[in-house]
Coordinates of C-alpha atoms in Angstrom, one line a residue:
X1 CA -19.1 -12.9 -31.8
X2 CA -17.4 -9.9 -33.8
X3 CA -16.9 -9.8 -37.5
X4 CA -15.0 -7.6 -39.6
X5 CA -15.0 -7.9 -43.4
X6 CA -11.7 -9.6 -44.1
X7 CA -8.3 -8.0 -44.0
X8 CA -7.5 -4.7 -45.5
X9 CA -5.2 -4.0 -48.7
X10 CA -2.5 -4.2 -46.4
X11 CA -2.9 -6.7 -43.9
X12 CA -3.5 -9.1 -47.4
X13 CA -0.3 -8.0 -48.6
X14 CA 1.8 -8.5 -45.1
X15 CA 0.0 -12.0 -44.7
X16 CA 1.3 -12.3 -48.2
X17 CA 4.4 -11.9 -48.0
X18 CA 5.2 -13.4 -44.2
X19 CA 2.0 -15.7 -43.7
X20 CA 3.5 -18.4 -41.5
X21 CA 5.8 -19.8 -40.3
X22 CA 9.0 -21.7 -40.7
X23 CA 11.5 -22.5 -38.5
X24 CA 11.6 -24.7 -35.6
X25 CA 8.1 -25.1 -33.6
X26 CA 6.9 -27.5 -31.1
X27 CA 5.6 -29.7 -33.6
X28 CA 6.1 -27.8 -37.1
X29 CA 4.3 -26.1 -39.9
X30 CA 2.7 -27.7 -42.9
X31 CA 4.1 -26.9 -46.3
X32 CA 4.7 -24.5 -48.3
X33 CA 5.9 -23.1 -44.8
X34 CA 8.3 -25.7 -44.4
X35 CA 10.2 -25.5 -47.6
X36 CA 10.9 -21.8 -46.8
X37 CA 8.9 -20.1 -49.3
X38 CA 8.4 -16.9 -46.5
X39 CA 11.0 -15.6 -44.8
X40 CA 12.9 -17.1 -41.8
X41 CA 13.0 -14.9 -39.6
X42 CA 8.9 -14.4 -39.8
X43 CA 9.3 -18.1 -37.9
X44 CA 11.5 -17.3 -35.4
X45 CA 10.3 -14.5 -34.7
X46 CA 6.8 -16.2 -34.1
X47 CA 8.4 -18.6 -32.3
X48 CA 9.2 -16.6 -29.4
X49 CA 5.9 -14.4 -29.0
X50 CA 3.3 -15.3 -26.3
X51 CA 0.7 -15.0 -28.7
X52 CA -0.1 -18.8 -29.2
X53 CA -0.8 -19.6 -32.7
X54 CA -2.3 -22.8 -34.7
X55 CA -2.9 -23.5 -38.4
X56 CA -6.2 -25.4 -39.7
X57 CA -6.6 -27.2 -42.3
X58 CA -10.5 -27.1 -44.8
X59 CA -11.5 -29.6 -42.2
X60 CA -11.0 -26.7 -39.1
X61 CA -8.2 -29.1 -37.8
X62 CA -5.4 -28.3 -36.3
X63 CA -2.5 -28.6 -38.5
X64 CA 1.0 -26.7 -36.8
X65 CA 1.1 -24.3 -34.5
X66 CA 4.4 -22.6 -32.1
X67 CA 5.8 -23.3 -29.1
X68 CA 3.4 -21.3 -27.0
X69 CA 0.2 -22.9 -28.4
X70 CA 0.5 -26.1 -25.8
X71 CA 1.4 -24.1 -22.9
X72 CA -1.9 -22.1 -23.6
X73 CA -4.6 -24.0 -24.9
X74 CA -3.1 -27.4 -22.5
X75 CA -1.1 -30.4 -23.9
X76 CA -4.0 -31.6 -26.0
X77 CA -3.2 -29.1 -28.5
X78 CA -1.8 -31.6 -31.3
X79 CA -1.6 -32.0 -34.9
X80 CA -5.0 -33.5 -36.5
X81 CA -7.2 -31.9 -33.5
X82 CA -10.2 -30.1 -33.5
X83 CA -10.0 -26.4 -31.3
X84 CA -13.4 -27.3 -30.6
X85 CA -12.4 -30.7 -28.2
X86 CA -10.3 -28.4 -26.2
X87 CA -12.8 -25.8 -25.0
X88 CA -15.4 -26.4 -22.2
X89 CA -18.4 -27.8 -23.5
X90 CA -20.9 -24.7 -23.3
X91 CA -18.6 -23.1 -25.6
X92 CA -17.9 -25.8 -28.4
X93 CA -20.7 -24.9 -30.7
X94 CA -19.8 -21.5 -30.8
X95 CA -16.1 -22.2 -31.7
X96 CA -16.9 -24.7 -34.0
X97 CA -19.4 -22.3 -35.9
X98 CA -16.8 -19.8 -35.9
X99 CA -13.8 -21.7 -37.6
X100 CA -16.4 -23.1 -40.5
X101 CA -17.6 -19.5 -41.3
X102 CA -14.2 -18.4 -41.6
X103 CA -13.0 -21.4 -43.5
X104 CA -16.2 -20.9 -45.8
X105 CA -15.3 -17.3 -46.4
X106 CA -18.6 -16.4 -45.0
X107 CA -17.0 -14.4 -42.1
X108 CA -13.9 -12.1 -41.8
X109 CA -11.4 -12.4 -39.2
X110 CA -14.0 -13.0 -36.3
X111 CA -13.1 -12.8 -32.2
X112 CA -14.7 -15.1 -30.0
X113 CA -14.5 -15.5 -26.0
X114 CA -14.1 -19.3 -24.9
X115 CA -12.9 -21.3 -22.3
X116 CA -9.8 -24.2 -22.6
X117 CA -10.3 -27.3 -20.6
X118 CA -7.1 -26.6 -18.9
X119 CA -8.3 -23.4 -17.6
X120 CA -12.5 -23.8 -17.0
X121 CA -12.5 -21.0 -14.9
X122 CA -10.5 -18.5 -17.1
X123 CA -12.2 -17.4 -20.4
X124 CA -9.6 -16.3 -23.2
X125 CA -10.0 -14.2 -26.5
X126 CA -9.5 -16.6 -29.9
X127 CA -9.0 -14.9 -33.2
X128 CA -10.1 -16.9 -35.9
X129 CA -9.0 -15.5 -39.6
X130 CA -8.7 -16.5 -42.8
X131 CA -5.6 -17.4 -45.4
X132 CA -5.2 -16.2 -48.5
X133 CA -5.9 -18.8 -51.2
X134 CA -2.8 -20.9 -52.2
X135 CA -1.1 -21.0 -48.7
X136 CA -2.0 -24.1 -47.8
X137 CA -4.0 -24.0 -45.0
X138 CA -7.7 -22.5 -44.5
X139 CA -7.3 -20.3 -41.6
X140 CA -5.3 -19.6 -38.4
X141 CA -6.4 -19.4 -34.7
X142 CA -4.5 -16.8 -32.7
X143 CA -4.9 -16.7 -28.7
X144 CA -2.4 -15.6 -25.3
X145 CA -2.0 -16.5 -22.2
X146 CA -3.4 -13.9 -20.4
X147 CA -2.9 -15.5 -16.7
X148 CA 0.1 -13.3 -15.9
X149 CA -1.7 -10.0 -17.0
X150 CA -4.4 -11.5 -14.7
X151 CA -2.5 -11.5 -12.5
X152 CA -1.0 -8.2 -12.3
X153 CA -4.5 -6.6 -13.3
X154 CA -5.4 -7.8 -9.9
X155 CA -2.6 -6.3 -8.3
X156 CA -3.5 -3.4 -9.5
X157 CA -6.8 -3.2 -8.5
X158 CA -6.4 -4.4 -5.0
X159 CA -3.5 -1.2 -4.6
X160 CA -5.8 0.8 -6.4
X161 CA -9.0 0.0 -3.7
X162 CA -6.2 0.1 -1.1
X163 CA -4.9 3.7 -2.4
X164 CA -8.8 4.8 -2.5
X165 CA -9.6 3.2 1.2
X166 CA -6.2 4.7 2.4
X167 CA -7.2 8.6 1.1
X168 CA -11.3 8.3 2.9
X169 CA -9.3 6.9 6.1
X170 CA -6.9 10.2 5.5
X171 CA -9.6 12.1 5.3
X172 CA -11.4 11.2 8.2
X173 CA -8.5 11.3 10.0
X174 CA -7.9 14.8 9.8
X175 CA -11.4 15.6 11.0
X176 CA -11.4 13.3 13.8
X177 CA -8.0 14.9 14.7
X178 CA -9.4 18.4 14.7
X179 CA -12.3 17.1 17.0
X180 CA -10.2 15.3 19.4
X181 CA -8.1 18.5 19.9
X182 CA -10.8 20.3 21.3
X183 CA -11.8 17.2 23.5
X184 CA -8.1 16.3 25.1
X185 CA -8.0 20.7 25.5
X186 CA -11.5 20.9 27.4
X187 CA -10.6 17.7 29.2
X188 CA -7.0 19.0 30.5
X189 CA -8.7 22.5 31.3
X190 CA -11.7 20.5 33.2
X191 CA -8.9 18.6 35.3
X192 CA -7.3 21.6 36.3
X193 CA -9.9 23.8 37.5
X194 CA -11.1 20.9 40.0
X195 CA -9.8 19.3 42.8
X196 CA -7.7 15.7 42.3
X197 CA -10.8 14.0 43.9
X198 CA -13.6 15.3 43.0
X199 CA -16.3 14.0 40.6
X200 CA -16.1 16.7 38.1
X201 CA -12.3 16.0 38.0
X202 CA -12.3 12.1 37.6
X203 CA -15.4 12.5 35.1
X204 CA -13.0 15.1 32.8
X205 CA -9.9 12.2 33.7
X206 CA -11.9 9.6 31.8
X207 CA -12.9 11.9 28.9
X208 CA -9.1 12.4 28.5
X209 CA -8.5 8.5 28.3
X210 CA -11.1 7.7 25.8
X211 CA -9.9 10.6 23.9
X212 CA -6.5 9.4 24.3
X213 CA -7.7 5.9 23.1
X214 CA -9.7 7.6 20.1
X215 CA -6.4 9.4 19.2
X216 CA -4.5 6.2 19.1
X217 CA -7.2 4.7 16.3
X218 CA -6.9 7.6 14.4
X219 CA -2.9 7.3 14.6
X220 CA -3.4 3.3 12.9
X221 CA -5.9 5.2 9.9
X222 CA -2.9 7.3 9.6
X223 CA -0.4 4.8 9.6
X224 CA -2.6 2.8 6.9
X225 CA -3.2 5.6 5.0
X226 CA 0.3 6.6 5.0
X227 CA 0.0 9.8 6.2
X228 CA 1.8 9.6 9.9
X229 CA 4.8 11.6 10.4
X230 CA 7.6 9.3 10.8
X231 CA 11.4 9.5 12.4
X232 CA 13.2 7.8 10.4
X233 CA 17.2 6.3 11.6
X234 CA 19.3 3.4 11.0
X235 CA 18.1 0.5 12.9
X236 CA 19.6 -2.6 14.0
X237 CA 16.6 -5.3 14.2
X238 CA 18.2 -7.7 15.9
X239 CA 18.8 -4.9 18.8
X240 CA 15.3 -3.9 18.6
X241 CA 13.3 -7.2 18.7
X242 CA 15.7 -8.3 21.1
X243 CA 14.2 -5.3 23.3
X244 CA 10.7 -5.7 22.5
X245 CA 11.0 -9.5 23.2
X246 CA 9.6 -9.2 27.1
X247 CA 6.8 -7.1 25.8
X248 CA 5.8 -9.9 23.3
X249 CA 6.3 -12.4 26.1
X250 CA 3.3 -11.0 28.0
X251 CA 1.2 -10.2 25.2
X252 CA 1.2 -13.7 23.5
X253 CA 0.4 -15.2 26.9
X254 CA 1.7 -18.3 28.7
X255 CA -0.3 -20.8 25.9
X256 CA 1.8 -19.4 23.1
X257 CA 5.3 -20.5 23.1
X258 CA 7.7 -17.6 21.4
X259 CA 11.0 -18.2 19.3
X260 CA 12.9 -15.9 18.1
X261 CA 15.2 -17.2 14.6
X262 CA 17.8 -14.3 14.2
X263 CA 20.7 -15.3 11.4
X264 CA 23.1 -12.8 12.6
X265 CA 22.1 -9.5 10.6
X266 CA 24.5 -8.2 8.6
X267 CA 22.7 -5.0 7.4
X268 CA 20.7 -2.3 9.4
X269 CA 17.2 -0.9 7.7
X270 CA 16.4 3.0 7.4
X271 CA 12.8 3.3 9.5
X272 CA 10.9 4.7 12.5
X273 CA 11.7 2.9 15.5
X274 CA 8.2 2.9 17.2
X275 CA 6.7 2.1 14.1
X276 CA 8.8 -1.1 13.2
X277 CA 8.0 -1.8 17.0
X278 CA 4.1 -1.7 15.8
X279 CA 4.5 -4.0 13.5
X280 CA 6.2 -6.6 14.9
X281 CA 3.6 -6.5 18.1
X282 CA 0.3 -6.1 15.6
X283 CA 1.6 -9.2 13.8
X284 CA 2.2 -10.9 17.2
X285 CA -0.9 -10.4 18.1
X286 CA -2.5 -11.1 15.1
X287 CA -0.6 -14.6 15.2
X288 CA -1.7 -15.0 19.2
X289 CA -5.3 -14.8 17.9
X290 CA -5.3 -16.8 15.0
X291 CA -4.1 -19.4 16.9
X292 CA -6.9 -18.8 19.8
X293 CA -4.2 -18.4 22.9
X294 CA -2.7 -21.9 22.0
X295 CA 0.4 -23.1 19.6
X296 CA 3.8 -21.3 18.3
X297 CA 4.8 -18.0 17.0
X298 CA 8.3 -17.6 15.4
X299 CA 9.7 -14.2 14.9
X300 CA 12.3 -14.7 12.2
X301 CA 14.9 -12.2 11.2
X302 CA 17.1 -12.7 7.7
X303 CA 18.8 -10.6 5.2
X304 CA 17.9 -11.1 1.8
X305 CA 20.6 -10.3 -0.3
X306 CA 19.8 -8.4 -4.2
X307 CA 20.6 -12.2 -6.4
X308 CA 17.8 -13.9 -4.0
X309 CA 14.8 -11.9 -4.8
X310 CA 13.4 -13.2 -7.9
X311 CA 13.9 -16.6 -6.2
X312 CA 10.7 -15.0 -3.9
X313 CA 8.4 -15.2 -6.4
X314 CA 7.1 -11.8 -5.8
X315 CA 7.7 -9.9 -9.0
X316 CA 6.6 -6.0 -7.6
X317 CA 10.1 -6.3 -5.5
X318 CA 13.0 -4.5 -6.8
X319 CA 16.1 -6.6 -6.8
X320 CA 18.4 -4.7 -4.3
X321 CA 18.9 -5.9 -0.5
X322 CA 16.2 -6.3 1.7
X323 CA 16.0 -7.4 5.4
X324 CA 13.4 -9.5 6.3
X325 CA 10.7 -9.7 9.6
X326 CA 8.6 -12.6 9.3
X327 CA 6.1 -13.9 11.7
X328 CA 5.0 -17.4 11.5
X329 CA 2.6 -18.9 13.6
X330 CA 0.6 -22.8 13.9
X331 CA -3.4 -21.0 13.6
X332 CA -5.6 -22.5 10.9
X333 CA -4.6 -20.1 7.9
X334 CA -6.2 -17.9 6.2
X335 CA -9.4 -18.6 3.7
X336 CA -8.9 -17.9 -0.1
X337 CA -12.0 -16.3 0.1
X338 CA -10.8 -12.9 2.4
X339 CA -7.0 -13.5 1.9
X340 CA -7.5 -10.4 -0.3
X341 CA -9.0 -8.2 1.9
X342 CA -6.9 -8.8 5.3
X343 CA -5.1 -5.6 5.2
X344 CA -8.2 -3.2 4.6
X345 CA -9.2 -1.5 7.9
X346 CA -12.1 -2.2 10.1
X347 CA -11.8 -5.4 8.1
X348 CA -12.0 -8.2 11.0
X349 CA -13.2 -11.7 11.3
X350 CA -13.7 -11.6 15.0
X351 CA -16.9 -10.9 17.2
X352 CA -18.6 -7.7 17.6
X353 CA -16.7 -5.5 19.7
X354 CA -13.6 -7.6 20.0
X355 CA -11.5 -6.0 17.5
X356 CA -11.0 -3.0 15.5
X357 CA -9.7 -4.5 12.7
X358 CA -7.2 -2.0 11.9
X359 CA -3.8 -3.9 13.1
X360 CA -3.4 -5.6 10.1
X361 CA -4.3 -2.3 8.1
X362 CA -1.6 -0.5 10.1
X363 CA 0.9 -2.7 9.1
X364 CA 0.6 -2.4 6.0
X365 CA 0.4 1.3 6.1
X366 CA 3.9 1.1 8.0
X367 CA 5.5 -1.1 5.7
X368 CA 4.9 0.4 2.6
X369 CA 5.8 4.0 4.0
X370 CA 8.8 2.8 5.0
X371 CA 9.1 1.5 1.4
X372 CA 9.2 -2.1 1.9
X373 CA 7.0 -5.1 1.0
X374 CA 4.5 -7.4 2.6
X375 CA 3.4 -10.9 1.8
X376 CA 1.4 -13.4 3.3
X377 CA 1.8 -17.5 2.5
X378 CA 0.4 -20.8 4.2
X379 CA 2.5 -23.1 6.2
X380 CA 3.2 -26.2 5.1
X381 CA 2.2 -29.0 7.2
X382 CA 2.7 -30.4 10.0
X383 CA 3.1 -26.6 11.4
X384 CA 0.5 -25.2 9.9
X385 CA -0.9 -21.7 9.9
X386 CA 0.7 -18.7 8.2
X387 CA 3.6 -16.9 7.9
X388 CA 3.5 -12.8 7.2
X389 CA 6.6 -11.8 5.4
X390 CA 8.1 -8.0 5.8
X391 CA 10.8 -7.2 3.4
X392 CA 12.4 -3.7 4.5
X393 CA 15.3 -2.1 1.9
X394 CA 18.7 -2.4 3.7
X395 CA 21.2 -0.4 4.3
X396 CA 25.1 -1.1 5.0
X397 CA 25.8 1.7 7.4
X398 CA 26.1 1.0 10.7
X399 CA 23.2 1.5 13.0
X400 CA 24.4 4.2 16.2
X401 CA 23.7 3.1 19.4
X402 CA 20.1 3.5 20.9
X403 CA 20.5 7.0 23.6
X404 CA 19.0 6.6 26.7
X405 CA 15.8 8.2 27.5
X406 CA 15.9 12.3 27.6
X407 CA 14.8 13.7 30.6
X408 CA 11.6 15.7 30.2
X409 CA 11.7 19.4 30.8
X410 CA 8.8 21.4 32.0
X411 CA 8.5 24.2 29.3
X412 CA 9.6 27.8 30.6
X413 CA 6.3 30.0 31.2
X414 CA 5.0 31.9 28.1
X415 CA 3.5 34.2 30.6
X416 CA 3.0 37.7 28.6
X417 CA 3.9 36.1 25.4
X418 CA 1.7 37.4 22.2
X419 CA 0.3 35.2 20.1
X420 CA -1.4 35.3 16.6
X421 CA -3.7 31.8 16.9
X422 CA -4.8 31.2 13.3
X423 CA -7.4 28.4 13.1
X424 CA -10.6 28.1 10.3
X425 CA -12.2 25.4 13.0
X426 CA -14.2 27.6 15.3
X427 CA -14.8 25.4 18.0
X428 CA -10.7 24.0 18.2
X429 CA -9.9 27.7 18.2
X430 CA -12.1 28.6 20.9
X431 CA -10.5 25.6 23.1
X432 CA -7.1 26.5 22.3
X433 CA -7.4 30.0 23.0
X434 CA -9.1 29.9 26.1
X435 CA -6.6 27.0 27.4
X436 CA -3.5 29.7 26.0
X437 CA -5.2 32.4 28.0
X438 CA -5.2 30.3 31.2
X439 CA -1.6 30.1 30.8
X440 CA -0.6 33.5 30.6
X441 CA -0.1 33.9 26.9
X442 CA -1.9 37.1 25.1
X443 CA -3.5 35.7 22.3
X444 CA -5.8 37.0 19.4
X445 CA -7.2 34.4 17.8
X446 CA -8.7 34.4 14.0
X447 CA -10.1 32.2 11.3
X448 CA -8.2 32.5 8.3
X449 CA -5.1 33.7 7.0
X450 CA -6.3 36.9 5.3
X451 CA -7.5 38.2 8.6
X452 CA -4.1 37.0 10.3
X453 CA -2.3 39.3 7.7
X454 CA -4.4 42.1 8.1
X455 CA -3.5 41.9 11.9
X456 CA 0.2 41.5 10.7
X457 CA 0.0 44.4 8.7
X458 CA -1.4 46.9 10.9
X459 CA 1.4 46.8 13.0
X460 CA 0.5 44.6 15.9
X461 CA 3.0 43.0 17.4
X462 CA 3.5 39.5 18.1
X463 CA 6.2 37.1 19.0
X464 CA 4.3 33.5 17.8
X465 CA 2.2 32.7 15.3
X466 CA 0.1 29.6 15.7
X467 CA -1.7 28.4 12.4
X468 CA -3.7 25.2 11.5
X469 CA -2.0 24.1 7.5
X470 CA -5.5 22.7 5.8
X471 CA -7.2 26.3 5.7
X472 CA -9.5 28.0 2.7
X473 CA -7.9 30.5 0.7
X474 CA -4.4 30.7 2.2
X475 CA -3.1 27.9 3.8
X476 CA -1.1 27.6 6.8
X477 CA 2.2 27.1 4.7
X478 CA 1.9 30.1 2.6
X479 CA 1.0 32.1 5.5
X480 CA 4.2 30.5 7.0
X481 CA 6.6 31.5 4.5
X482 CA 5.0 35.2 4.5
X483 CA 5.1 35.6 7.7
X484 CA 9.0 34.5 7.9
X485 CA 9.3 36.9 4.6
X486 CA 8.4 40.1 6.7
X487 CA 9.6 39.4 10.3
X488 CA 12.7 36.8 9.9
X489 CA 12.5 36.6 14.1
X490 CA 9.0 35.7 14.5
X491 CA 8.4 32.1 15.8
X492 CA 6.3 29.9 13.7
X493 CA 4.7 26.9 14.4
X494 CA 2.1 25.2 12.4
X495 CA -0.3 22.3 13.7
X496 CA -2.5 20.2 11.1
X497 CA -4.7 16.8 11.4
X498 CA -3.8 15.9 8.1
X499 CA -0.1 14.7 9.3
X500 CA 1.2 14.4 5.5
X501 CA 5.0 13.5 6.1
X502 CA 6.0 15.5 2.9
X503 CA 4.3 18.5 5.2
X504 CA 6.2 17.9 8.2
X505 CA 9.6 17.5 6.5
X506 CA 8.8 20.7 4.2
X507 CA 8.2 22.5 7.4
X508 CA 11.1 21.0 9.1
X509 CA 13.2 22.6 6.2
X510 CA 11.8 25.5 6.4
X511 CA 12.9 25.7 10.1
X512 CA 9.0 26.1 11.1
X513 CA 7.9 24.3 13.8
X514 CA 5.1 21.7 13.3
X515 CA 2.7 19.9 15.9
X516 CA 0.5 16.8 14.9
X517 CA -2.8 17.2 16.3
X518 CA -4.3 15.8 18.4
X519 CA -1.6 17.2 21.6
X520 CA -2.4 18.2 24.5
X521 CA -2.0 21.9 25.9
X522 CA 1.3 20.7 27.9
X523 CA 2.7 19.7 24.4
X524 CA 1.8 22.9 22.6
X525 CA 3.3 25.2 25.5
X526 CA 6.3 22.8 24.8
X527 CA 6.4 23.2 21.0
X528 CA 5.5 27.1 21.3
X529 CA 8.4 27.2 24.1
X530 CA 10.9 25.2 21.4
X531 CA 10.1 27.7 18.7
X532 CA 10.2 31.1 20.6
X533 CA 13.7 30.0 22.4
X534 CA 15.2 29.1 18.5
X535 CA 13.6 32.6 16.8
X536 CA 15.6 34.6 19.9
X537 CA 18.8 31.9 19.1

């Protein structure tokens, strides 16, 4: 318990003059209030607050109190009780002590931490403080209902642990990225120099998938951590899922019947094709193994128009338009207990070695980089299970027809082309330059920007420059925009681990080239190709 030694000069005056409280309350104040000695609009203003206030008499009874004091303390809170019956027992004493030292002037205005019988679990603040004689009453009790701050503090703290998870999976990203360059490089140089059946050749082969496959896990950290270049259009979902239907046809299996509910979509969203793709299938997926192989997914698609969002019940959505993907299936739901931590990554609940537990985690990291919303709620009975809810802001332009597929060139040869290879990573700039070499490119390669604009400097003459972004000292953008500063033809092309989309689009307006790593050496001779053809255009 906290005491403080009665109210100041000037919280004796303001109680003086505004005490409480007329006007019309749940069940009314107690003269002199009544007979509007104070002013009105003290009571109406009181009225309205959240702050739940009661009146006790000498006795420590409860007297009159506003509208909010039921719906926080519970609907026991009535004229002529004691606070004390409506807190849990463990805490009566303590209330009850409280309200007699305040009524006996032996304690100032005292805070105590209790908890209602209508809320066991949740323990609330209560200010206990005294009148001033001649009012009437003996002292006032003052609480709030603090369930929706709760609430939202929770929110908080879950996006907050999400934000922190999301910028160690960045980070690890970006290292892992820089590492797998080097592997899928040494891999594709090992395939070439042997024959098609040889050992050596099929043993390089499978390093190339499982860095492949380690290159795809790094893409979901990216995705979760928001940090994965994206491609952005207009999209028509209806078209899409209507495309990506056979696909999910084989990967539910033949236990799991599929339905697909589509309203008739009148608005298109603004996203990345691929990755909208991803999270349809992940939740597929999800729902195929929460149900064991067995039962009913529905794939639902629905605009949600601006007036019907606060009908959600999901308060963090801004009321504009919204299109909505939600997956339902007939599993067993999810426990209360890690409902909260569904969309962390690595978080699973299956077997050792049977998951990664990042397909949730990825779509989550898609959806709110797209700038939408997701939400998970049980099913109802008979059905069952759960239903994940992705709300996506829509758009009333009309989506363009999907191209067909461009026909892949093979880049023109580089052969005598010189290159400045920037890269701090010694062992990713080793790879890279060798595999450059092989191809017929004449490339210096250095480890940091200052030594790249000394070469720069001294006259050599290059027609690329090739630099990683995340460097000490100078970084790859700011040796960029030098470099385009002092020879306006050069080609430019920066690669980085560390995919920030900000980064790619800043380069992209720029007009410098940027490469995601990890790519293999067939997609840098095809960036490098792209950028020295538009520096001669």
């Amino acid at each position: 318990m906290r005491a403080t030694p009665g109210p100041s000069s000037a919280t004796a005056e303001l109680m003086d003059e505004n005490a409480f409280l007329p006007g019309s309350v749940s069940f009314g104040w107690p003269a002199p209030y009544a007979e509007g000695l104070l002013n009105p609009w003290v009571g109406q203003l009181m009225k309205g607050l959240p702050l739940a206030v009661a009146v006790l008499n000498e006795k420590g009874r409860i007297i009159g109190g506003n509208d909010a004091l039921s719906a926080t303390i519970g609907p026991d809170a009535v004229r002529g009780t004691d606070p004390a019956d409506l807190v849990v027992p463990e805490d009566r004493e303590l209330l009850s002590d409280t309200i007699k030292q305040v009524i006996r002037n032996l304690a100032g205005t005292c805070d105590v931490r209790v908890a209602f019988l209508d809320r066991p679990d949740e323990r609330q603040i209560v200010t206990v403080a005294p009148v001033p004689p001649g009012m009437g009453v003996a002292a006032m009790m003052a609480t709030r209902d603090v369930r929706e701050q709760r609430r939202l503090e929770k929110q908080v703290q879950a996006a907050t642990r999400m934000q922190a998870v999301g910028q160690l999976a960045g980070g690890i990203a970006h290292d892992f990225n820089n590492l797998l360059t080097a592997v899928l490089a040494l891999s594709e140089q090992m395939m070439e120099r042997n024959s098609v059946h040889s050992l050596d050749h099929e043993a390089a082969a499978e390093i190339r998938r499982n860095g492949k496959r380690a290159a795809a896990l790094v893409a979901q950290l990216l995705a979760f951590a928001r940090r994965q270049p994206q491609r952005p259009q207009l999209l028509d979902l209806s078209e899409l899922l209507q495309g990506l239907t056979p696909l999910l046809m084989q990967l539910v299996g033949k236990g799991v019947r599929l339905e697909i509910v589509d309203a008739g979509l009148k608005s298109t969203v603004r996203a990345d094709p691929g990755q909208i793709e991803q999270v349809i299938v992940n939740l597929a997926v999800n729902a195929r193994d929460a149900m064991e192989g067995q039962g009913e997914i529905e794939i639902a698609l629905a605009d949600v128009p601006a007036a019907k969002v606060d009908g959600l019940g999901y308060p963090i959505m801004p009321a504009i338009d919204h299109v909505m993907i939600e997956v339902r299936d007939t599993g067993s739901g999810i426990p209360a207990a890690i409902a909260g931590k569904i969309f962390e990554p690595f978080f699973t609940t299956k077997k050792l070695g049977e998951g990664t537990g990042l397909g949730l985690s990825t779509v989550y990291g898609i959806v709110k980089q797209s700038g939408g919303f997701i939400f998970t709620r049980p099913r109802p009975r008979p059905s069952g299970g759960t239903a994940f809810s992705v709300y996506l802001p829509a758009s009333a332009q009309v989506a363009a027809p999907v191209p067909p597929p461009e026909t892949v060139i093979a880049p023109p040869s580089l052969t005598g082309k010189r290159l400045l290879l920037v890269e701090d990573e010694e062992g990713v700039r080793q790879v890279l330059s060798r595999g450059l070499r092989a191809r017929g490119l004449l490339v210096r390669a250095v480890g940091d920007a200052a030594t790249a604009l000394e070469a720069l400097a001294s006259g050599d003459a290059f027609d690329a420059l090739l630099s990683d972004v995340m460097m000490p000292g100078i970084d790859g953008v700011e040796l960029a925009a030098r470099v385009r500063a002092a020879r306006p033809k050069m080609a430019v092309l920066l690669m980085s681990g560390f995919a920030e989309p900000p980064l790619h689009r800043a380069a992209e307006t720029a007009g410098i080239g940027f490469i995601a790593k990890p790519f293999s050496l067939a997609e840098l001779m095809q960036a490098l190709s792209d950028e020295l053809t538009a520096s001669v255009g």
